[in-house]
Amino acid sequence: ALLDPTIIYAKLLQEVFDSGVDIHYMTDITGHGWRKIMRHNNEFTYRITTLPPVPPVLTFLVEQTGLDAKEAYATFNMGAGFAVFIPPEDVEKTLEIAKQQNIKAYNVGRVEKGAKQVILEPIDVTYASKSLRVRE
């Protein structure tokens, strides 16, 4: 099997830091899928309004395993490798830095005050904080 190479985000993140972007929080989107965004200690609602394209290999896995959208996005990254939470005024600068490094990046939503949860609006899926048990 041939796999796409893993993206290493260190250079991108260093350039984002060096550019003066005010990074509030970062996390990879690996085990625990999109629920992993909730690992931050504070109570926030992560409202996702745009999802990145799903790679063919993940579409294949989801189809072959019969996972529904909620379970697929709770298990796999579904096309997102890393999440960086920044103020709205730094989004365009950050997207441009990613583009210069040939890394696809997206403005996918916003963080709101409220219950700790992830809301994936495009697929009508919500993960409550109790669905992520990585810290007890």
Short mmCIF file of N, CA, C and O in Angstrom, two decimals:
data_model
loop_
_atom_site.label_atom_id
_atom_site.label_comp_id
_atom_site.label_asym_id
_atom_site.label_seq_id
_atom_site.Cartn_x
_atom_site.Cartn_y
_atom_site.Cartn_z
N ALA A 1 0.84 -1.18 0.00
CA ALA A 1 0.00 0.00 0.00
C ALA A 1 0.88 1.24 0.00
O ALA A 1 1.93 1.27 0.64
N LEU A 2 0.44 2.24 -0.72
CA LEU A 2 1.12 3.52 -0.73
C LEU A 2 0.32 4.50 0.10
O LEU A 2 -0.90 4.61 -0.05
N LEU A 3 0.98 5.21 0.97
CA LEU A 3 0.32 6.19 1.82
C LEU A 3 0.93 7.56 1.59
O LEU A 3 2.10 7.68 1.27
N ASP A 4 0.12 8.58 1.78
CA ASP A 4 0.64 9.94 1.71
C ASP A 4 1.61 10.14 2.87
O ASP A 4 1.40 9.61 3.96
N PRO A 5 2.66 10.94 2.65
CA PRO A 5 3.57 11.20 3.76
C PRO A 5 2.87 12.01 4.85
O PRO A 5 1.95 12.79 4.59
N THR A 6 3.31 11.81 6.07
CA THR A 6 2.78 12.56 7.21
C THR A 6 3.26 14.00 7.14
O THR A 6 4.43 14.25 6.86
N ILE A 7 2.36 14.92 7.39
CA ILE A 7 2.75 16.33 7.43
C ILE A 7 3.36 16.62 8.80
O ILE A 7 2.79 16.29 9.84
N ILE A 8 4.53 17.23 8.78
CA ILE A 8 5.18 17.67 10.01
C ILE A 8 4.88 19.16 10.15
O ILE A 8 5.23 19.95 9.29
N TYR A 9 4.24 19.52 11.25
CA TYR A 9 3.75 20.89 11.41
C TYR A 9 4.73 21.81 12.14
O TYR A 9 4.44 23.00 12.32
N ALA A 10 5.89 21.33 12.55
CA ALA A 10 6.81 22.13 13.36
C ALA A 10 7.23 23.42 12.66
O ALA A 10 7.19 24.50 13.28
N LYS A 11 7.63 23.35 11.40
CA LYS A 11 8.08 24.56 10.69
C LYS A 11 6.93 25.55 10.54
O LYS A 11 7.10 26.76 10.75
N LEU A 12 5.76 25.06 10.19
CA LEU A 12 4.59 25.93 10.06
C LEU A 12 4.30 26.62 11.39
O LEU A 12 4.13 27.85 11.44
N LEU A 13 4.27 25.88 12.47
CA LEU A 13 3.96 26.46 13.77
C LEU A 13 5.03 27.46 14.20
O LEU A 13 4.71 28.52 14.77
N GLN A 14 6.29 27.17 13.90
CA GLN A 14 7.35 28.12 14.24
C GLN A 14 7.15 29.43 13.49
O GLN A 14 7.28 30.51 14.07
N GLU A 15 6.83 29.34 12.21
CA GLU A 15 6.59 30.56 11.43
C GLU A 15 5.36 31.33 11.92
O GLU A 15 5.35 32.55 11.93
N VAL A 16 4.33 30.60 12.31
CA VAL A 16 3.14 31.26 12.86
C VAL A 16 3.50 31.99 14.15
O VAL A 16 3.14 33.15 14.34
N PHE A 17 4.24 31.31 15.04
CA PHE A 17 4.71 31.96 16.27
C PHE A 17 5.54 33.21 15.94
O PHE A 17 5.32 34.28 16.49
N ASP A 18 6.51 33.04 15.02
CA ASP A 18 7.42 34.13 14.67
C ASP A 18 6.70 35.32 14.04
O ASP A 18 7.17 36.45 14.13
N SER A 19 5.56 35.07 13.41
CA SER A 19 4.82 36.16 12.75
C SER A 19 4.00 36.99 13.73
O SER A 19 3.40 37.99 13.34
N GLY A 20 3.97 36.57 14.98
CA GLY A 20 3.24 37.32 15.99
C GLY A 20 1.79 36.90 16.18
O GLY A 20 1.05 37.55 16.91
N VAL A 21 1.38 35.82 15.53
CA VAL A 21 0.03 35.32 15.72
C VAL A 21 -0.15 34.89 17.18
O VAL A 21 0.72 34.24 17.75
N ASP A 22 -1.26 35.27 17.76
CA ASP A 22 -1.56 34.96 19.16
C ASP A 22 -2.25 33.60 19.23
O ASP A 22 -3.48 33.49 19.17
N ILE A 23 -1.45 32.53 19.35
CA ILE A 23 -2.00 31.18 19.41
C ILE A 23 -2.54 30.94 20.82
O ILE A 23 -1.83 31.06 21.80
N HIS A 24 -3.82 30.57 20.89
CA HIS A 24 -4.46 30.32 22.18
C HIS A 24 -4.39 28.85 22.58
O HIS A 24 -4.36 28.54 23.77
N TYR A 25 -4.39 27.97 21.59
CA TYR A 25 -4.48 26.54 21.89
C TYR A 25 -4.16 25.78 20.61
O TYR A 25 -4.44 26.25 19.51
N MET A 26 -3.55 24.60 20.76
CA MET A 26 -3.23 23.74 19.62
C MET A 26 -3.47 22.29 20.02
O MET A 26 -3.24 21.93 21.17
N THR A 27 -3.87 21.49 19.06
CA THR A 27 -3.99 20.04 19.30
C THR A 27 -3.96 19.30 17.97
O THR A 27 -4.40 19.83 16.95
N ASP A 28 -3.42 18.11 18.00
CA ASP A 28 -3.51 17.26 16.81
C ASP A 28 -4.88 16.60 16.79
O ASP A 28 -5.54 16.47 17.81
N ILE A 29 -5.30 16.21 15.61
CA ILE A 29 -6.61 15.55 15.46
C ILE A 29 -6.30 14.11 15.05
O ILE A 29 -6.33 13.74 13.89
N THR A 30 -5.93 13.30 16.03
CA THR A 30 -5.59 11.91 15.74
C THR A 30 -6.54 11.02 16.53
O THR A 30 -7.74 11.15 16.38
N GLY A 31 -6.03 10.17 17.41
CA GLY A 31 -6.91 9.33 18.21
C GLY A 31 -7.98 10.16 18.90
O GLY A 31 -7.70 11.25 19.38
N HIS A 32 -9.18 9.71 18.92
CA HIS A 32 -10.37 10.40 19.43
C HIS A 32 -10.92 11.39 18.41
O HIS A 32 -11.83 12.15 18.73
N GLY A 33 -10.39 11.41 17.19
CA GLY A 33 -10.93 12.26 16.14
C GLY A 33 -11.16 13.69 16.56
O GLY A 33 -10.37 14.28 17.30
N TRP A 34 -12.25 14.26 16.09
CA TRP A 34 -12.56 15.66 16.33
C TRP A 34 -12.94 15.94 17.78
O TRP A 34 -12.90 17.09 18.23
N ARG A 35 -13.27 14.91 18.54
CA ARG A 35 -13.56 15.11 19.96
C ARG A 35 -12.33 15.61 20.71
O ARG A 35 -12.44 16.28 21.73
N LYS A 36 -11.16 15.29 20.19
CA LYS A 36 -9.91 15.64 20.87
C LYS A 36 -9.75 17.15 21.05
O LYS A 36 -9.01 17.59 21.93
N ILE A 37 -10.45 17.94 20.26
CA ILE A 37 -10.41 19.39 20.42
C ILE A 37 -10.78 19.78 21.86
O ILE A 37 -10.26 20.75 22.39
N MET A 38 -11.61 19.00 22.49
CA MET A 38 -12.09 19.32 23.85
C MET A 38 -11.07 19.04 24.95
O MET A 38 -11.40 19.20 26.12
N ARG A 39 -9.86 18.67 24.63
CA ARG A 39 -8.87 18.39 25.68
C ARG A 39 -8.48 19.64 26.45
O ARG A 39 -7.92 19.55 27.53
N HIS A 40 -8.75 20.81 25.91
CA HIS A 40 -8.47 22.04 26.64
C HIS A 40 -9.20 21.99 27.98
O HIS A 40 -10.31 21.49 28.06
N ASN A 41 -8.57 22.50 29.03
CA ASN A 41 -9.15 22.42 30.37
C ASN A 41 -10.40 23.28 30.55
O ASN A 41 -11.23 22.99 31.40
N ASN A 42 -10.52 24.36 29.80
CA ASN A 42 -11.65 25.27 30.00
C ASN A 42 -12.90 24.81 29.27
O ASN A 42 -12.83 24.02 28.33
N GLU A 43 -14.02 25.32 29.72
CA GLU A 43 -15.32 25.01 29.11
C GLU A 43 -15.54 25.92 27.91
O GLU A 43 -15.68 27.14 28.08
N PHE A 44 -15.54 25.36 26.72
CA PHE A 44 -15.83 26.10 25.49
C PHE A 44 -16.66 25.22 24.57
O PHE A 44 -16.56 23.99 24.60
N THR A 45 -17.42 25.88 23.72
CA THR A 45 -18.10 25.22 22.62
C THR A 45 -17.28 25.48 21.37
O THR A 45 -16.98 26.63 21.05
N TYR A 46 -16.90 24.43 20.68
CA TYR A 46 -16.14 24.52 19.43
C TYR A 46 -17.13 24.31 18.29
O TYR A 46 -17.57 23.19 18.05
N ARG A 47 -17.50 25.39 17.64
CA ARG A 47 -18.51 25.34 16.58
C ARG A 47 -17.79 25.27 15.23
O ARG A 47 -17.17 26.23 14.78
N ILE A 48 -17.88 24.11 14.60
CA ILE A 48 -17.23 23.87 13.31
C ILE A 48 -18.27 24.11 12.21
O ILE A 48 -19.30 23.43 12.16
N THR A 49 -17.98 25.07 11.35
CA THR A 49 -18.92 25.45 10.29
C THR A 49 -18.50 24.97 8.91
O THR A 49 -19.31 24.96 7.99
N THR A 50 -17.24 24.54 8.79
CA THR A 50 -16.71 24.04 7.52
C THR A 50 -15.81 22.85 7.82
O THR A 50 -14.98 22.93 8.72
N LEU A 51 -15.98 21.78 7.09
CA LEU A 51 -15.12 20.62 7.25
C LEU A 51 -14.18 20.49 6.05
O LEU A 51 -14.60 20.75 4.91
N PRO A 52 -12.93 20.09 6.28
CA PRO A 52 -12.03 19.89 5.14
C PRO A 52 -12.45 18.67 4.34
O PRO A 52 -13.20 17.82 4.84
N PRO A 53 -11.97 18.57 3.10
CA PRO A 53 -12.28 17.38 2.29
C PRO A 53 -11.77 16.10 2.98
O PRO A 53 -10.72 16.10 3.60
N VAL A 54 -12.53 15.05 2.84
CA VAL A 54 -12.15 13.75 3.42
C VAL A 54 -11.29 13.01 2.40
O VAL A 54 -11.71 12.82 1.25
N PRO A 55 -10.10 12.57 2.80
CA PRO A 55 -9.24 11.82 1.86
C PRO A 55 -9.90 10.51 1.44
O PRO A 55 -10.63 9.89 2.23
N PRO A 56 -9.63 10.07 0.22
CA PRO A 56 -10.23 8.82 -0.28
C PRO A 56 -9.99 7.62 0.63
O PRO A 56 -10.88 6.79 0.79
N VAL A 57 -8.82 7.51 1.24
CA VAL A 57 -8.55 6.36 2.10
C VAL A 57 -9.49 6.34 3.30
O VAL A 57 -9.96 5.26 3.71
N LEU A 58 -9.83 7.51 3.85
CA LEU A 58 -10.76 7.53 4.98
C LEU A 58 -12.19 7.30 4.52
O LEU A 58 -12.96 6.64 5.23
N THR A 59 -12.54 7.79 3.36
CA THR A 59 -13.87 7.48 2.80
C THR A 59 -14.01 5.97 2.64
O THR A 59 -15.04 5.38 3.01
N PHE A 60 -12.98 5.33 2.12
CA PHE A 60 -12.98 3.88 1.93
C PHE A 60 -13.14 3.16 3.28
O PHE A 60 -13.97 2.25 3.41
N LEU A 61 -12.35 3.57 4.28
CA LEU A 61 -12.44 2.93 5.59
C LEU A 61 -13.83 3.06 6.21
O LEU A 61 -14.37 2.10 6.76
N VAL A 62 -14.39 4.26 6.10
CA VAL A 62 -15.72 4.48 6.66
C VAL A 62 -16.75 3.62 5.95
O VAL A 62 -17.61 2.99 6.58
N GLU A 63 -16.67 3.56 4.63
CA GLU A 63 -17.61 2.73 3.86
C GLU A 63 -17.46 1.26 4.21
O GLU A 63 -18.46 0.55 4.40
N GLN A 64 -16.23 0.79 4.31
CA GLN A 64 -15.99 -0.64 4.57
C GLN A 64 -16.36 -1.05 5.99
O GLN A 64 -16.75 -2.19 6.22
N THR A 65 -16.24 -0.14 6.93
CA THR A 65 -16.56 -0.48 8.32
C THR A 65 -18.01 -0.18 8.67
O THR A 65 -18.47 -0.59 9.73
N GLY A 66 -18.70 0.55 7.81
CA GLY A 66 -20.10 0.88 8.07
C GLY A 66 -20.30 1.92 9.15
O GLY A 66 -21.39 2.02 9.73
N LEU A 67 -19.27 2.70 9.43
CA LEU A 67 -19.40 3.74 10.45
C LEU A 67 -20.33 4.85 9.97
O LEU A 67 -20.29 5.23 8.80
N ASP A 68 -21.13 5.38 10.89
CA ASP A 68 -21.91 6.57 10.54
C ASP A 68 -21.00 7.79 10.73
O ASP A 68 -19.88 7.68 11.24
N ALA A 69 -21.48 8.96 10.33
CA ALA A 69 -20.66 10.18 10.39
C ALA A 69 -20.20 10.48 11.81
O ALA A 69 -19.05 10.85 12.03
N LYS A 70 -21.09 10.31 12.77
CA LYS A 70 -20.73 10.64 14.16
C LYS A 70 -19.57 9.78 14.64
O LYS A 70 -18.62 10.27 15.25
N GLU A 71 -19.64 8.50 14.38
CA GLU A 71 -18.57 7.60 14.82
C GLU A 71 -17.29 7.81 13.99
O GLU A 71 -16.18 7.75 14.53
N ALA A 72 -17.42 8.08 12.70
CA ALA A 72 -16.25 8.31 11.85
C ALA A 72 -15.45 9.52 12.33
O ALA A 72 -14.22 9.45 12.47
N TYR A 73 -16.13 10.64 12.59
CA TYR A 73 -15.44 11.85 13.04
C TYR A 73 -14.98 11.74 14.50
O TYR A 73 -14.12 12.50 14.93
N ALA A 74 -15.53 10.80 15.25
CA ALA A 74 -15.08 10.56 16.62
C ALA A 74 -13.87 9.65 16.66
O ALA A 74 -13.15 9.60 17.65
N THR A 75 -13.63 8.93 15.57
CA THR A 75 -12.56 7.94 15.52
C THR A 75 -11.38 8.41 14.69
O THR A 75 -10.23 8.27 15.10
N PHE A 76 -11.66 8.93 13.50
CA PHE A 76 -10.62 9.33 12.55
C PHE A 76 -10.51 10.84 12.45
O PHE A 76 -11.42 11.56 12.83
N ASN A 77 -9.41 11.31 11.87
CA ASN A 77 -9.26 12.76 11.69
C ASN A 77 -10.08 13.29 10.51
O ASN A 77 -10.32 14.48 10.42
N MET A 78 -10.51 12.44 9.64
CA MET A 78 -11.38 12.77 8.50
C MET A 78 -10.83 13.96 7.69
O MET A 78 -11.59 14.78 7.18
N GLY A 79 -9.52 14.03 7.57
CA GLY A 79 -8.90 15.05 6.73
C GLY A 79 -8.27 16.20 7.48
O GLY A 79 -7.66 17.07 6.86
N ALA A 80 -8.39 16.24 8.79
CA ALA A 80 -7.77 17.31 9.57
C ALA A 80 -6.63 16.72 10.39
O ALA A 80 -6.82 15.74 11.10
N GLY A 81 -5.46 17.31 10.30
CA GLY A 81 -4.32 16.78 11.03
C GLY A 81 -4.00 17.53 12.30
O GLY A 81 -3.49 16.96 13.25
N PHE A 82 -4.31 18.82 12.32
CA PHE A 82 -3.90 19.65 13.45
C PHE A 82 -4.85 20.83 13.54
O PHE A 82 -5.32 21.33 12.52
N ALA A 83 -5.14 21.26 14.76
CA ALA A 83 -6.01 22.42 14.96
C ALA A 83 -5.24 23.49 15.73
O ALA A 83 -4.59 23.18 16.74
N VAL A 84 -5.31 24.72 15.23
CA VAL A 84 -4.67 25.86 15.88
C VAL A 84 -5.77 26.89 16.13
O VAL A 84 -6.46 27.30 15.19
N PHE A 85 -5.91 27.29 17.37
CA PHE A 85 -6.96 28.24 17.75
C PHE A 85 -6.35 29.62 17.92
O PHE A 85 -5.48 29.82 18.77
N ILE A 86 -6.81 30.55 17.09
CA ILE A 86 -6.24 31.89 17.02
C ILE A 86 -7.36 32.92 16.93
O ILE A 86 -8.50 32.57 16.58
N PRO A 87 -7.06 34.16 17.23
CA PRO A 87 -8.08 35.21 17.09
C PRO A 87 -8.48 35.39 15.63
O PRO A 87 -7.68 35.16 14.71
N PRO A 88 -9.71 35.83 15.38
CA PRO A 88 -10.18 36.03 13.99
C PRO A 88 -9.26 36.92 13.16
O PRO A 88 -9.07 36.67 11.97
N GLU A 89 -8.67 37.92 13.78
CA GLU A 89 -7.83 38.84 13.01
C GLU A 89 -6.52 38.21 12.55
O GLU A 89 -5.82 38.78 11.71
N ASP A 90 -6.16 37.03 13.07
CA ASP A 90 -4.93 36.35 12.65
C ASP A 90 -5.17 35.22 11.65
O ASP A 90 -4.22 34.57 11.21
N VAL A 91 -6.41 34.98 11.30
CA VAL A 91 -6.73 33.84 10.43
C VAL A 91 -6.09 33.98 9.05
O VAL A 91 -5.42 33.06 8.58
N GLU A 92 -6.27 35.10 8.38
CA GLU A 92 -5.73 35.24 7.01
C GLU A 92 -4.22 35.12 6.99
O GLU A 92 -3.65 34.49 6.10
N LYS A 93 -3.55 35.71 7.96
CA LYS A 93 -2.08 35.62 8.05
C LYS A 93 -1.66 34.16 8.20
O LYS A 93 -0.73 33.69 7.55
N THR A 94 -2.34 33.44 9.06
CA THR A 94 -2.01 32.03 9.31
C THR A 94 -2.26 31.18 8.08
O THR A 94 -1.44 30.33 7.71
N LEU A 95 -3.37 31.41 7.40
CA LEU A 95 -3.67 30.67 6.16
C LEU A 95 -2.62 30.94 5.10
O LEU A 95 -2.22 30.03 4.36
N GLU A 96 -2.14 32.17 5.01
CA GLU A 96 -1.10 32.52 4.03
C GLU A 96 0.22 31.83 4.35
O GLU A 96 0.91 31.34 3.45
N ILE A 97 0.58 31.77 5.62
CA ILE A 97 1.80 31.07 6.01
C ILE A 97 1.71 29.60 5.64
O ILE A 97 2.65 29.01 5.10
N ALA A 98 0.57 28.98 5.89
CA ALA A 98 0.37 27.57 5.52
C ALA A 98 0.48 27.40 4.01
O ALA A 98 1.13 26.46 3.53
N LYS A 99 -0.12 28.29 3.26
CA LYS A 99 -0.08 28.22 1.80
C LYS A 99 1.36 28.29 1.29
O LYS A 99 1.74 27.56 0.38
N GLN A 100 2.15 29.17 1.88
CA GLN A 100 3.56 29.31 1.48
C GLN A 100 4.34 28.03 1.72
O GLN A 100 5.34 27.78 1.06
N GLN A 101 3.89 27.20 2.63
CA GLN A 101 4.55 25.93 2.93
C GLN A 101 3.85 24.74 2.26
O GLN A 101 4.14 23.58 2.58
N ASN A 102 2.94 25.04 1.36
CA ASN A 102 2.19 24.00 0.64
C ASN A 102 1.42 23.08 1.58
O ASN A 102 1.30 21.88 1.35
N ILE A 103 0.89 23.66 2.66
CA ILE A 103 0.03 22.94 3.59
C ILE A 103 -1.37 23.51 3.46
O ILE A 103 -1.57 24.72 3.56
N LYS A 104 -2.33 22.64 3.19
CA LYS A 104 -3.71 23.09 3.09
C LYS A 104 -4.23 23.40 4.48
O LYS A 104 -4.13 22.56 5.39
N ALA A 105 -4.76 24.59 4.64
CA ALA A 105 -5.30 25.01 5.93
C ALA A 105 -6.66 25.65 5.69
O ALA A 105 -6.90 26.20 4.61
N TYR A 106 -7.51 25.58 6.68
CA TYR A 106 -8.88 26.06 6.54
C TYR A 106 -9.31 26.84 7.78
O TYR A 106 -8.90 26.50 8.90
N ASN A 107 -10.13 27.81 7.58
CA ASN A 107 -10.82 28.48 8.69
C ASN A 107 -12.11 27.69 8.86
O ASN A 107 -13.03 27.81 8.06
N VAL A 108 -12.19 26.89 9.91
CA VAL A 108 -13.30 25.94 10.02
C VAL A 108 -14.38 26.34 11.00
O VAL A 108 -15.41 25.69 11.08
N GLY A 109 -14.16 27.40 11.78
CA GLY A 109 -15.22 27.74 12.72
C GLY A 109 -14.75 28.71 13.78
O GLY A 109 -13.86 29.52 13.57
N ARG A 110 -15.37 28.56 14.96
CA ARG A 110 -15.07 29.49 16.04
C ARG A 110 -15.25 28.81 17.40
O ARG A 110 -15.89 27.77 17.50
N VAL A 111 -14.68 29.46 18.40
CA VAL A 111 -14.80 29.02 19.79
C VAL A 111 -15.76 29.98 20.48
O VAL A 111 -15.65 31.19 20.32
N GLU A 112 -16.68 29.42 21.24
CA GLU A 112 -17.69 30.22 21.93
C GLU A 112 -17.70 29.87 23.42
O GLU A 112 -17.36 28.76 23.80
N LYS A 113 -18.13 30.81 24.23
CA LYS A 113 -18.39 30.50 25.63
C LYS A 113 -19.56 29.53 25.67
O LYS A 113 -20.48 29.62 24.85
N GLY A 114 -19.52 28.62 26.60
CA GLY A 114 -20.63 27.67 26.72
C GLY A 114 -20.15 26.32 27.16
O GLY A 114 -19.00 26.14 27.56
N ALA A 115 -21.03 25.35 27.07
CA ALA A 115 -20.73 23.99 27.48
C ALA A 115 -19.57 23.44 26.67
O ALA A 115 -19.40 23.78 25.49
N LYS A 116 -18.77 22.57 27.30
CA LYS A 116 -17.67 21.93 26.58
C LYS A 116 -18.26 20.92 25.61
O LYS A 116 -18.82 19.90 26.02
N GLN A 117 -18.15 21.25 24.33
CA GLN A 117 -18.68 20.38 23.28
C GLN A 117 -18.08 20.77 21.94
O GLN A 117 -17.57 21.88 21.78
N VAL A 118 -18.15 19.86 21.00
CA VAL A 118 -17.77 20.11 19.62
C VAL A 118 -19.02 19.93 18.78
O VAL A 118 -19.66 18.88 18.83
N ILE A 119 -19.36 20.95 18.01
CA ILE A 119 -20.52 20.89 17.12
C ILE A 119 -20.01 20.93 15.68
O ILE A 119 -19.39 21.91 15.26
N LEU A 120 -20.25 19.86 14.94
CA LEU A 120 -19.89 19.79 13.53
C LEU A 120 -21.15 20.12 12.72
O LEU A 120 -21.92 19.22 12.37
N GLU A 121 -21.38 21.39 12.48
CA GLU A 121 -22.62 21.83 11.83
C GLU A 121 -22.87 21.19 10.47
O GLU A 121 -24.01 20.80 10.18
N PRO A 122 -21.86 21.06 9.58
CA PRO A 122 -22.15 20.53 8.24
C PRO A 122 -22.73 19.12 8.23
O PRO A 122 -23.40 18.74 7.27
N ILE A 123 -22.46 18.34 9.28
CA ILE A 123 -22.98 16.97 9.31
C ILE A 123 -23.94 16.76 10.48
O ILE A 123 -24.32 15.63 10.77
N ASP A 124 -24.31 17.85 11.15
CA ASP A 124 -25.28 17.82 12.25
C ASP A 124 -24.90 16.82 13.34
O ASP A 124 -25.70 15.97 13.74
N VAL A 125 -23.64 16.93 13.80
CA VAL A 125 -23.12 16.05 14.84
C VAL A 125 -22.61 16.91 15.98
O VAL A 125 -21.93 17.91 15.76
N THR A 126 -22.93 16.50 17.21
CA THR A 126 -22.42 17.17 18.40
C THR A 126 -21.80 16.14 19.33
O THR A 126 -22.38 15.06 19.55
N TYR A 127 -20.62 16.46 19.84
CA TYR A 127 -19.95 15.62 20.83
C TYR A 127 -19.96 16.37 22.16
O TYR A 127 -19.37 17.45 22.27
N ALA A 128 -20.59 15.80 23.15
CA ALA A 128 -20.59 16.37 24.50
C ALA A 128 -19.27 16.03 25.18
O ALA A 128 -18.60 15.06 24.80
N SER A 129 -18.93 16.78 26.20
CA SER A 129 -17.65 16.57 26.89
C SER A 129 -17.51 15.16 27.43
O SER A 129 -16.41 14.60 27.44
N LYS A 130 -18.60 14.55 27.85
CA LYS A 130 -18.52 13.21 28.42
C LYS A 130 -18.11 12.15 27.39
O LYS A 130 -17.73 11.04 27.76
N SER A 131 -18.14 12.49 26.10
CA SER A 131 -17.76 11.53 25.07
C SER A 131 -16.25 11.39 24.93
O SER A 131 -15.77 10.49 24.27
N LEU A 132 -15.50 12.28 25.58
CA LEU A 132 -14.04 12.23 25.52
C LEU A 132 -13.51 11.97 26.92
O LEU A 132 -13.60 12.81 27.79
N ARG A 133 -12.97 10.80 27.14
CA ARG A 133 -12.49 10.41 28.46
C ARG A 133 -10.96 10.24 28.45
O ARG A 133 -10.47 9.13 28.60
N VAL A 134 -10.22 11.33 28.23
CA VAL A 134 -8.77 11.24 28.26
C VAL A 134 -8.17 11.79 29.54
O VAL A 134 -7.04 11.55 29.85
N ARG A 135 -8.95 12.55 30.28
CA ARG A 135 -8.51 13.09 31.58
C ARG A 135 -9.63 12.87 32.58
O ARG A 135 -10.74 13.31 32.38
N GLU A 136 -9.33 12.22 33.64
CA GLU A 136 -10.34 12.00 34.69
C GLU A 136 -9.80 12.48 36.00
O GLU A 136 -8.65 12.47 36.26
#
